Amino acid sequence: MLTGLLVDLAVIVVLLAGIAQFRTPPGARRGNWTAALALAGALAVVLYRHRLQDVPLVVVVSALGVLIGAWVAVRVTMIQIPAMVAFQHGAGGVAAFLVAYVELTRSGREPLTAAAEIAALLGLIVGAGTFSGSLVASGKLANRLRQTPTVLPGHNAILVALAVVLGALGIWAAFLGAGISLCVVLTILIVGSAALGIVFAVRIGGADMPVLISFLNATAGLAAALCGVAIGNRLLIACGATVAASGSILTHVMCRGMNRGLASVFTGIKARPAAAPMAPSSIRPDPAADVAEAVSPAGDADPISRSVELLREARRVIVIPGYGMALADAQEEVVRLGERLVELGKEVKFAVHPVAGRMPGHMHVLLAEAEVDYGRLYELKDINHEFAETDIAIIVGACDVVNPAATERSDTPISGMPILKAHEARHVVVCNLDERPGYSGVANPLYGYAKTVLVWGDAQETIGRIRAGLS
Amino acid sequence: MTDVFLMLVVFGAVFALGYLLIRRVPQMLHTPLMSMTNAISAVTILGALLLFAVETTPVEKVLGALAIVTAIFNVAGGFVITDRMLAMFRRKDTPRVEFRQPQGLERAAARSGKDGT
């Protein structure tokens, strides 16, 4: 018992040591493999303590899973990462509810304790809900489903009704003995939880996706921890707990980044009235192409040459990338522009808003892929005081996160949201697709400032031309 | 009952420790963090393996096998993707000056590379 506890403790310490190394990218790389080591250790402990039946089957399916996982992991592109991560939350959910189901229905063994049974039932519900919710999220992020929120009539009522039915079914299942009727009830419970996950996830879209994906991260961890309670395995509980903690923190960071409560994101209460009729520019996938063609080179030569002129004179430049940059696939151009400015002796920094991408930290990964020097990437709190001494803020595909209305007015859906203070810079260059507002639907007064140069069009092209003008 | 208590303590303690550690992770690493925790949450692989610690019926075999495949898909995929992402983060002490292809070609090359994956 005691050695068992110490071994488990050792694995947990290694796992936490892995997470503790997530401070710098090289450290995180070591941390990632440290955590993998902890997991391998946990696996070894379980295999040592228990003799498995059906070893050939276990080996074959494990090898299959490793192959598929590695194959997908090597091929996925960085722009697909949010969809991939959401899909993996779903896979975690599947594993959790399958384990819970088998534990609950298995007849050949001593009955589960009351606590184990409750945990298994909860694990089943949370796992199935995470599974379906994640598939919806993944579909939206991969642009296979409509990305805007889908609101059903009486959406909240449906959610509550489903939750009540699931609760009742769960209680019923808890009192049923093993047998065919239990299997049926549990199957209905799985289907019902999956339905709940879908109804829950379809309403969230666009700029709220980072909250959803972080939340599903937390529920996937919770499902794993519940499975751990069900089978009485401390390692499972501990690993699940770290994941739940991580998901909770990220959810909190994302909500704070938008100044919205979790409840308001998930229930749609205090819904953004302006958002519904608007076709939010930041989440439309590919209109970039047609609009870019409409802008004739001669027509906007002026803003571009004006930007070039300003950039030549500037000493300090801050670039603010938004999700529009990723949609235009302009990260390469943006990073090259930054490098060109550095060559010209300017001080260049990148300011990334917490909710700039479609998942926490997404923008950083996209810029890293474009080989940015990550020492130039700054968080909102570290750079906001520098805008006042900055010559030019270049905004690329961002709107809401630099909208001064968020701090100056109190009656907009984004009021109170922390913004990057681009408007404090001496000059502002806006390289957005068009003048339409961002996801919130709030018009950006920054566009009307005299010090602002507006460069509409496909950012890949406009940034490229500005860079060409500087060489 | 002591077992349940111990389990709750494990959950609470690790959650709290994890919370303190993860709160200090910089934003830059949030995506790799989530990707790695995904791999960790696939520890349900332990539960899936333990299903095979006793005699199983055919139905249990199928469900257990499915649970193993999905969980281990997450483990392998999660750690590998996280490593790929983190490998891309580079520090440059001096600005790069190198010959670059003409813009059009370069973009076409980047595009075809992306489409190929």
XYZ file of C-alpha atoms in Angstrom:
588
model
C 0.000 0.000 0.000
C 2.693 2.442 1.041
C 5.057 1.625 -1.825
C 2.090 1.865 -4.166
C 1.334 5.313 -2.846
C 4.967 6.414 -3.179
C 5.207 5.143 -6.742
C 2.027 7.013 -7.655
C 3.396 10.099 -5.962
C 6.612 9.867 -7.960
C 4.685 9.718 -11.227
C 2.604 12.725 -10.198
C 5.723 14.708 -9.255
C 7.282 13.992 -12.658
C 4.052 15.093 -14.351
C 3.958 18.370 -12.429
C 7.668 18.880 -13.128
C 6.827 18.641 -16.812
C 4.141 21.289 -16.506
C 6.399 23.491 -14.403
C 8.799 23.740 -17.338
C 6.217 25.547 -19.443
C 7.848 28.955 -19.042
C 9.875 29.321 -22.230
C 9.560 27.441 -25.530
C 12.742 25.355 -25.061
C 11.712 24.566 -21.485
C 8.231 23.633 -22.649
C 9.703 21.232 -25.169
C 11.519 19.441 -22.365
C 8.392 19.690 -20.225
C 6.312 18.029 -22.914
C 8.573 14.987 -22.954
C 8.808 15.008 -19.160
C 5.027 14.717 -19.032
C 5.188 11.964 -21.645
C 7.656 10.186 -19.379
C 5.222 10.511 -16.474
C 2.492 8.984 -18.586
C 4.775 6.154 -19.664
C 5.556 5.605 -16.000
C 1.862 5.471 -15.137
C 1.367 2.955 -17.914
C 4.243 0.829 -16.653
C 2.859 0.908 -13.113
C -0.546 -0.291 -14.261
C 0.922 -3.026 -16.445
C 3.126 -4.162 -13.555
C 0.295 -4.269 -11.050
C -2.261 -6.023 -13.211
C -2.093 -9.018 -15.478
C -3.978 -8.220 -18.634
C -6.093 -10.697 -20.553
C -6.297 -10.582 -24.339
C -2.751 -9.276 -24.658
C -2.585 -9.678 -28.458
C -5.760 -7.631 -28.922
C -4.485 -4.894 -26.571
C -1.136 -4.728 -28.344
C -2.662 -4.577 -31.797
C -5.188 -1.819 -31.010
C -2.547 0.160 -29.105
C -0.209 0.021 -32.079
C -3.085 1.086 -34.314
C -3.853 4.060 -32.082
C -0.215 5.129 -31.958
C 0.095 4.908 -35.724
C -3.049 6.934 -36.406
C -2.158 9.501 -33.757
C 1.389 9.985 -34.984
C 0.320 10.031 -38.633
C -2.253 12.743 -38.017
C 0.108 14.681 -35.745
C 2.826 14.868 -38.359
C 0.491 15.986 -41.116
C -1.654 18.589 -39.362
C -0.892 22.213 -40.270
C -0.722 25.013 -37.733
C -3.851 26.725 -39.027
C -5.697 23.429 -38.365
C -4.424 23.157 -34.798
C -7.585 24.465 -33.080
C -9.785 21.981 -34.955
C -7.328 19.189 -34.210
C -7.132 20.021 -30.510
C -10.932 20.163 -30.288
C -11.122 16.798 -32.016
C -8.709 15.372 -29.454
C -10.845 16.675 -26.593
C -13.589 14.621 -28.220
C -11.442 11.507 -28.451
C -10.657 11.869 -24.745
C -14.391 12.077 -24.054
C -15.051 8.882 -26.019
C -12.456 6.933 -24.091
C -13.895 8.217 -20.808
C -17.517 7.309 -21.457
C -16.619 3.899 -22.895
C -14.594 3.022 -19.812
C -17.393 4.266 -17.554
C -19.984 2.266 -19.498
C -18.079 -0.989 -19.286
C -17.360 -0.481 -15.576
C -21.046 0.128 -14.880
C -22.449 -2.762 -16.898
C -19.871 -5.381 -16.108
C -21.501 -8.250 -14.274
C -18.647 -10.632 -13.616
C -17.157 -8.601 -10.803
C -17.919 -7.403 -7.317
C -20.379 -4.477 -7.456
C -19.037 -0.927 -7.518
C -19.123 1.114 -4.344
C -21.661 3.922 -4.213
C -18.992 6.582 -4.778
C -17.506 4.672 -7.708
C -20.920 4.230 -9.272
C -21.781 7.920 -8.983
C -18.389 8.863 -10.405
C -18.815 6.424 -13.281
C -22.260 7.819 -14.112
C -20.935 11.377 -14.035
C -17.916 10.324 -16.087
C -20.262 8.787 -18.637
C -22.323 11.984 -18.919
C -19.370 14.381 -18.965
C -17.432 12.166 -21.374
C -20.280 11.835 -23.865
C -21.067 15.553 -23.650
C -17.416 16.441 -24.176
C -17.294 14.101 -27.147
C -20.219 15.594 -29.058
C -19.491 19.176 -28.021
C -15.905 18.800 -29.184
C -16.942 17.405 -32.540
C -19.185 20.418 -33.074
C -16.368 22.746 -32.003
C -13.920 20.938 -34.252
C -16.318 21.149 -37.187
C -16.752 24.862 -36.663
C -13.020 25.457 -36.322
C -12.271 23.377 -39.403
C -14.883 25.426 -41.254
C -16.976 22.332 -41.976
C -19.888 23.699 -39.940
C -21.296 27.198 -39.949
C -19.085 29.225 -37.639
C -21.679 31.709 -36.516
C -23.751 30.816 -33.449
C -26.827 28.699 -34.119
C -29.600 29.598 -31.705
C -32.561 27.231 -31.475
C -35.947 28.472 -30.338
C -35.985 28.220 -26.547
C -32.321 27.260 -26.507
C -31.847 27.602 -22.758
C -35.092 25.756 -22.048
C -33.875 22.860 -24.193
C -30.589 22.799 -22.319
C -32.294 22.768 -18.929
C -34.826 20.130 -19.999
C -32.072 17.876 -21.315
C -30.068 18.313 -18.122
C -33.103 17.429 -15.974
C -33.876 14.326 -18.046
C -30.254 13.231 -17.853
C -30.234 13.747 -14.092
C -33.371 11.639 -13.682
C -32.014 8.895 -15.958
C -28.746 8.934 -14.033
C -30.512 8.469 -10.700
C -32.633 5.689 -12.175
C -29.521 3.979 -13.545
C -27.869 4.192 -10.133
C -30.626 2.018 -8.634
C -30.795 -0.523 -11.457
C -28.963 -3.801 -11.026
C -26.696 -5.075 -13.769
C -28.666 -6.404 -16.661
C -30.066 -5.583 -20.019
C -32.269 -2.758 -18.734
C -29.231 -1.008 -17.268
C -27.470 -1.253 -20.624
C -30.467 0.346 -22.301
C -30.728 3.166 -19.771
C -27.012 3.879 -19.978
C -27.131 3.929 -23.761
C -29.984 6.437 -23.625
C -27.920 8.410 -21.120
C -24.972 8.502 -23.533
C -27.154 9.592 -26.437
C -28.845 12.229 -24.272
C -25.517 13.582 -23.037
C -24.246 13.735 -26.592
C -27.360 15.704 -27.557
C -26.737 18.064 -24.652
C -23.161 18.574 -25.836
C -24.339 19.428 -29.339
C -27.048 21.867 -28.221
C -24.538 23.436 -25.865
C -21.817 23.885 -28.482
C -23.764 25.021 -31.562
C -24.684 28.318 -29.971
C -21.071 29.335 -29.504
C -19.223 30.682 -32.483
C -16.715 33.075 -33.902
C -14.668 34.986 -31.381
C -16.180 32.975 -28.498
C -14.588 29.749 -29.724
C -11.511 30.128 -27.487
C -13.783 29.934 -24.452
C -15.536 26.812 -25.732
C -12.342 24.974 -26.609
C -10.782 25.793 -23.225
C -13.921 24.694 -21.416
C -13.955 21.369 -23.272
C -10.310 20.940 -22.252
C -11.442 21.189 -18.641
C -14.382 18.791 -19.064
C -12.177 16.226 -20.834
C -9.881 16.309 -17.812
C -12.815 16.072 -15.437
C -14.173 13.049 -17.299
C -10.796 11.342 -16.971
C -10.625 12.134 -13.249
C -14.167 10.766 -12.738
C -13.143 7.565 -14.496
C -10.241 7.424 -12.089
C -12.601 7.600 -9.104
C -14.808 4.941 -10.707
C -11.979 2.451 -11.030
C -10.122 3.630 -7.938
C -6.934 4.627 -9.770
C -5.070 7.569 -8.226
C -2.886 8.206 -11.260
C -5.912 8.684 -13.459
C -7.416 11.060 -10.920
C -4.212 13.085 -10.650
C -3.665 13.396 -14.406
C -7.304 14.307 -14.923
C -7.025 16.940 -12.195
C -4.070 18.695 -13.857
C -5.940 18.825 -17.136
C -9.063 20.132 -15.454
C -6.944 22.818 -13.766
C -5.341 23.800 -17.052
C -8.681 24.000 -18.847
C -10.177 26.071 -16.026
C -7.333 28.567 -16.118
C -7.460 28.953 -19.880
C -11.240 29.378 -19.770
C -10.809 32.077 -17.171
C -8.065 33.841 -19.149
C -10.202 33.821 -22.296
C -13.264 35.183 -20.495
C -11.186 37.922 -18.913
C -9.676 38.726 -22.302
C -13.181 39.496 -23.547
C -14.549 40.864 -20.286
C -17.361 38.364 -20.446
C -18.638 35.946 -17.834
C -18.687 32.247 -18.562
C -22.446 32.215 -18.072
C -22.985 34.960 -20.616
C -20.930 33.107 -23.240
C -22.686 29.789 -22.641
C -26.249 30.895 -22.088
C -26.339 33.733 -24.561
C -27.871 35.959 -21.890
C -26.751 39.512 -22.452
C -26.268 38.384 -26.036
C -24.679 40.927 -28.291
C -27.658 42.533 -29.982
C -25.587 43.950 -32.784
C -23.864 40.674 -33.528
C -26.808 38.755 -34.887
C -27.683 40.624 -38.086
C -24.073 41.419 -38.887
C -21.989 39.181 -41.093
C -18.937 39.437 -38.867
C -15.943 40.135 -41.023
C -13.478 38.433 -38.756
C -15.031 35.032 -39.147
C -15.865 34.919 -42.812
C -13.535 32.379 -44.313
C -12.448 33.520 -47.736
C -14.034 36.633 -49.148
C -10.504 38.025 -49.040
C -9.846 37.051 -52.609
C -12.686 38.856 -54.393
C -12.370 42.059 -52.437
C -8.640 42.198 -52.992
C -9.210 42.101 -56.713
C -11.706 44.910 -56.522
C -9.025 47.166 -55.109
C -7.089 48.354 -58.102
C -3.371 48.938 -57.548
C -3.724 52.541 -58.617
C -6.763 53.165 -56.419
C -5.044 52.547 -53.105
C -1.473 53.370 -54.056
C -1.853 56.399 -51.860
C -2.433 54.694 -48.469
C 0.338 52.234 -49.218
C 2.900 54.843 -50.159
C 1.756 56.904 -47.187
C 2.350 53.900 -44.919
C 5.772 53.314 -46.443
C 6.664 56.941 -45.928
C 5.563 56.851 -42.290
C 7.419 53.622 -41.678
C 10.623 55.045 -43.118
C 10.480 57.878 -40.606
C 9.426 55.742 -37.645
C 11.748 54.494 -34.950
C 9.459 52.313 -32.890
C 6.852 50.081 -34.484
C 4.329 47.722 -32.894
C 2.538 45.155 -35.046
C -0.885 43.926 -33.879
C -1.931 40.699 -35.599
C -5.522 39.495 -35.426
C -7.363 36.468 -36.701
C -7.896 38.240 -40.030
C -4.171 37.873 -40.618
C -4.518 34.114 -40.301
C -7.527 34.090 -42.642
C -5.530 35.991 -45.254
C -2.583 33.644 -44.615
C -0.476 36.757 -44.236
C 1.655 35.746 -41.242
C 4.710 35.095 -43.449
C 4.420 38.553 -45.006
C 3.884 40.201 -41.637
C 6.947 38.562 -40.136
C 9.041 39.456 -43.215
C 7.857 43.060 -42.934
C 8.970 43.037 -39.313
C 12.369 41.700 -40.300
C 12.731 44.343 -43.000
C 11.946 47.067 -40.461
C 14.532 45.632 -38.084
C 17.078 45.727 -40.902
C 16.242 49.377 -41.347
C 17.154 49.902 -37.699
C 13.663 50.195 -36.255
C 12.551 48.706 -32.983
C 9.826 46.181 -33.813
C 7.489 44.410 -31.402
C 4.426 42.240 -31.880
C 1.506 42.772 -29.505
C -0.831 39.789 -29.249
C -4.234 40.065 -27.594
C -5.284 37.071 -25.459
C -8.290 36.332 -27.670
C -6.691 37.154 -31.011
C -6.955 33.650 -32.464
C -9.428 30.822 -32.340
C -7.860 29.185 -29.301
C -5.610 30.458 -26.509
C -2.143 31.211 -27.860
C -3.056 30.327 -31.434
C -1.639 33.530 -32.900
C 1.740 32.922 -31.280
C 1.980 29.503 -32.888
C 1.061 30.885 -36.323
C 3.712 33.584 -36.023
C 6.219 31.030 -34.784
C 5.482 28.947 -37.850
C 6.299 32.011 -39.936
C 9.641 32.066 -38.104
C 9.105 35.145 -36.020
C 11.702 35.785 -33.340
C 9.538 34.904 -30.337
C 11.461 37.371 -28.201
C 9.522 40.051 -30.065
C 6.109 38.720 -29.017
C 4.523 40.647 -26.155
C 1.406 40.139 -24.080
C -1.159 42.880 -23.617
C -0.189 43.752 -20.063
C 3.507 44.008 -20.924
C 3.201 46.273 -23.928
C 0.141 48.443 -23.459
C 2.056 51.241 -21.723
C 4.454 51.466 -24.682
C 1.954 52.564 -27.323
C 2.146 56.184 -26.215
C 5.843 56.234 -27.139
C 5.369 54.281 -30.338
C 5.577 55.913 -33.757
C 3.406 53.472 -35.652
C 0.993 50.727 -34.674
C 0.333 48.395 -37.610
C -2.944 46.529 -37.244
C -3.294 43.421 -39.397
C -6.694 41.756 -39.486
C -7.792 42.894 -36.033
C -10.700 45.121 -35.033
C -12.428 44.443 -31.710
C -9.177 43.980 -29.793
C -8.035 47.503 -30.732
C -11.431 49.200 -30.603
C -11.178 52.255 -28.307
C -14.964 52.131 -27.895
C -14.348 49.289 -25.443
C -12.778 51.698 -22.979
C -14.439 54.964 -23.965
C -18.060 53.893 -24.081
C -20.120 51.845 -21.692
C -23.004 50.775 -23.911
C -21.365 48.401 -26.367
C -21.058 44.605 -26.157
C -17.283 44.969 -25.846
C -17.309 47.709 -23.213
C -14.858 46.871 -20.472
C -12.916 44.470 -22.666
C -9.174 45.061 -22.311
C -7.819 46.350 -25.619
C -4.428 46.968 -27.133
C -4.078 50.734 -27.049
C -3.090 51.186 -30.684
C -4.938 54.514 -30.689
C -2.258 55.977 -28.411
C 0.466 55.526 -31.016
C 1.507 58.535 -33.072
C 0.269 56.936 -36.266
C -1.870 53.900 -36.933
C -1.821 51.793 -40.104
C -4.839 49.516 -40.449
C -4.366 46.596 -42.870
C -7.786 45.000 -42.651
C -9.886 43.403 -45.348
C -12.525 46.123 -45.251
C -14.081 48.699 -42.958
C -16.694 46.400 -41.481
C -16.621 45.934 -37.701
C -15.276 42.798 -36.017
C -17.221 39.959 -34.459
C -18.865 42.206 -31.871
C -20.411 44.370 -34.584
C -19.198 47.556 -32.888
C -17.888 50.159 -35.325
C -14.284 51.098 -34.682
C -13.794 54.859 -34.162
C -10.079 54.348 -34.721
C -10.774 54.210 -38.459
C -11.918 57.815 -38.358
C -8.849 59.246 -36.609
C -6.762 61.694 -38.618
C -3.586 59.833 -37.688
C -4.911 56.564 -39.074
C -3.957 55.303 -42.520
C -6.483 52.824 -43.865
C -5.155 50.127 -46.173
C -8.094 47.922 -47.132
C -7.590 44.626 -48.915
C -6.102 41.172 -48.611
C -3.406 41.585 -45.969
C -1.060 39.181 -47.703
C -1.025 41.529 -50.681
C -1.104 44.882 -48.891
C 1.601 43.966 -46.390
C 3.667 42.553 -49.239
C 3.401 45.821 -51.111
C 4.330 47.871 -48.063
C 7.355 45.640 -47.593
C 8.259 46.012 -51.261
C 8.028 49.778 -50.831
C 10.571 49.598 -48.036
C 13.207 47.701 -49.980
C -14.829 5.416 2.730
C -11.181 6.246 3.430
C -10.543 5.383 -0.200
C -13.025 7.956 -1.409
C -11.537 10.503 0.939
C -8.032 9.766 -0.307
C -9.181 10.106 -3.910
C -10.777 13.469 -3.236
C -7.581 14.627 -1.539
C -5.530 13.518 -4.548
C -7.854 15.363 -6.910
C -7.938 18.508 -4.799
C -4.200 18.621 -4.125
C -3.128 17.986 -7.701
C -5.747 20.411 -9.040
C -4.450 23.113 -6.694
C -0.776 22.451 -7.492
C -1.513 22.282 -11.201
C -3.462 25.511 -10.956
C -0.561 27.333 -9.304
C 1.938 26.048 -11.865
C -0.213 26.584 -14.937
C -1.292 30.068 -13.934
C 2.260 31.200 -14.601
C 2.472 29.743 -18.107
C 2.907 32.628 -20.574
C 0.236 33.195 -23.216
C 2.722 32.295 -25.910
C 2.619 28.699 -24.715
C -1.116 28.323 -24.177
C -1.761 26.376 -27.373
C 1.077 23.888 -26.756
C -0.103 23.649 -23.148
C -3.612 22.726 -24.190
C -2.305 20.275 -26.727
C -0.105 18.607 -24.121
C -2.831 18.451 -21.497
C -4.945 16.753 -24.141
C -2.382 14.016 -24.310
C -2.369 13.840 -20.511
C -6.152 13.637 -20.308
C -5.879 10.508 -22.397
C -4.657 8.749 -19.258
C -8.070 7.169 -19.537
C -5.890 4.686 -21.425
C -5.155 3.307 -17.946
C -8.846 2.750 -17.360
C -9.207 1.213 -20.799
C -6.325 -1.176 -20.159
C -7.717 -2.107 -16.754
C -10.922 -3.224 -18.440
C -8.810 -6.076 -19.727
C -7.499 -6.984 -16.263
C -10.394 -9.409 -15.804
C -12.300 -11.717 -18.130
C -14.210 -9.746 -20.730
C -17.282 -10.500 -22.801
C -17.126 -9.893 -26.567
C -19.032 -6.627 -26.229
C -16.659 -5.434 -23.524
C -13.725 -6.412 -25.739
C -15.009 -4.250 -28.578
C -15.768 -1.250 -26.355
C -12.484 -1.621 -24.502
C -10.530 -1.839 -27.749
C -12.259 1.286 -29.040
C -11.425 3.095 -25.797
C -7.775 2.070 -26.123
C -7.557 3.274 -29.724
C -9.088 6.696 -29.016
C -7.069 7.219 -25.842
C -3.753 6.209 -27.313
C -4.498 8.273 -30.419
C -4.635 11.236 -28.072
C -1.498 10.299 -26.196
C 0.640 9.801 -29.276
C -0.918 12.600 -31.299
C -0.929 15.069 -28.419
C 2.725 14.781 -27.474
C 3.938 14.749 -31.081
C 1.905 17.816 -32.121
C 3.011 19.693 -29.020
C 6.625 18.944 -29.832
C 6.176 20.035 -33.451
C 4.655 23.325 -32.337
C 7.317 24.051 -29.759
C 10.096 23.214 -32.201
C 8.934 26.093 -34.389
C 9.543 28.719 -31.718
C 12.896 30.289 -32.490
C 14.971 33.053 -31.015
C 17.117 35.055 -33.331
C 19.793 37.183 -31.777
C 20.656 38.868 -35.026
C 18.197 39.790 -37.736
C 18.257 37.322 -40.565
C 19.610 38.564 -43.849
C 19.304 35.971 -46.515
C 18.369 35.646 -50.104
C 14.677 35.108 -50.559
C 12.916 33.945 -53.667
C 10.747 36.404 -55.544
C 7.549 36.871 -53.673
C 5.206 35.066 -56.050
C 7.313 31.950 -56.218
C 7.805 31.940 -52.518
C 4.137 32.168 -51.841
C 3.340 29.490 -54.390
C 5.872 27.220 -52.723
C 4.394 27.886 -49.314
C 0.912 27.254 -50.635
C 1.723 23.992 -52.320
C 3.493 22.867 -49.179
C 0.422 23.610 -47.138
C -1.956 22.019 -49.602
C 0.127 18.896 -49.635
C -0.514 18.300 -45.977
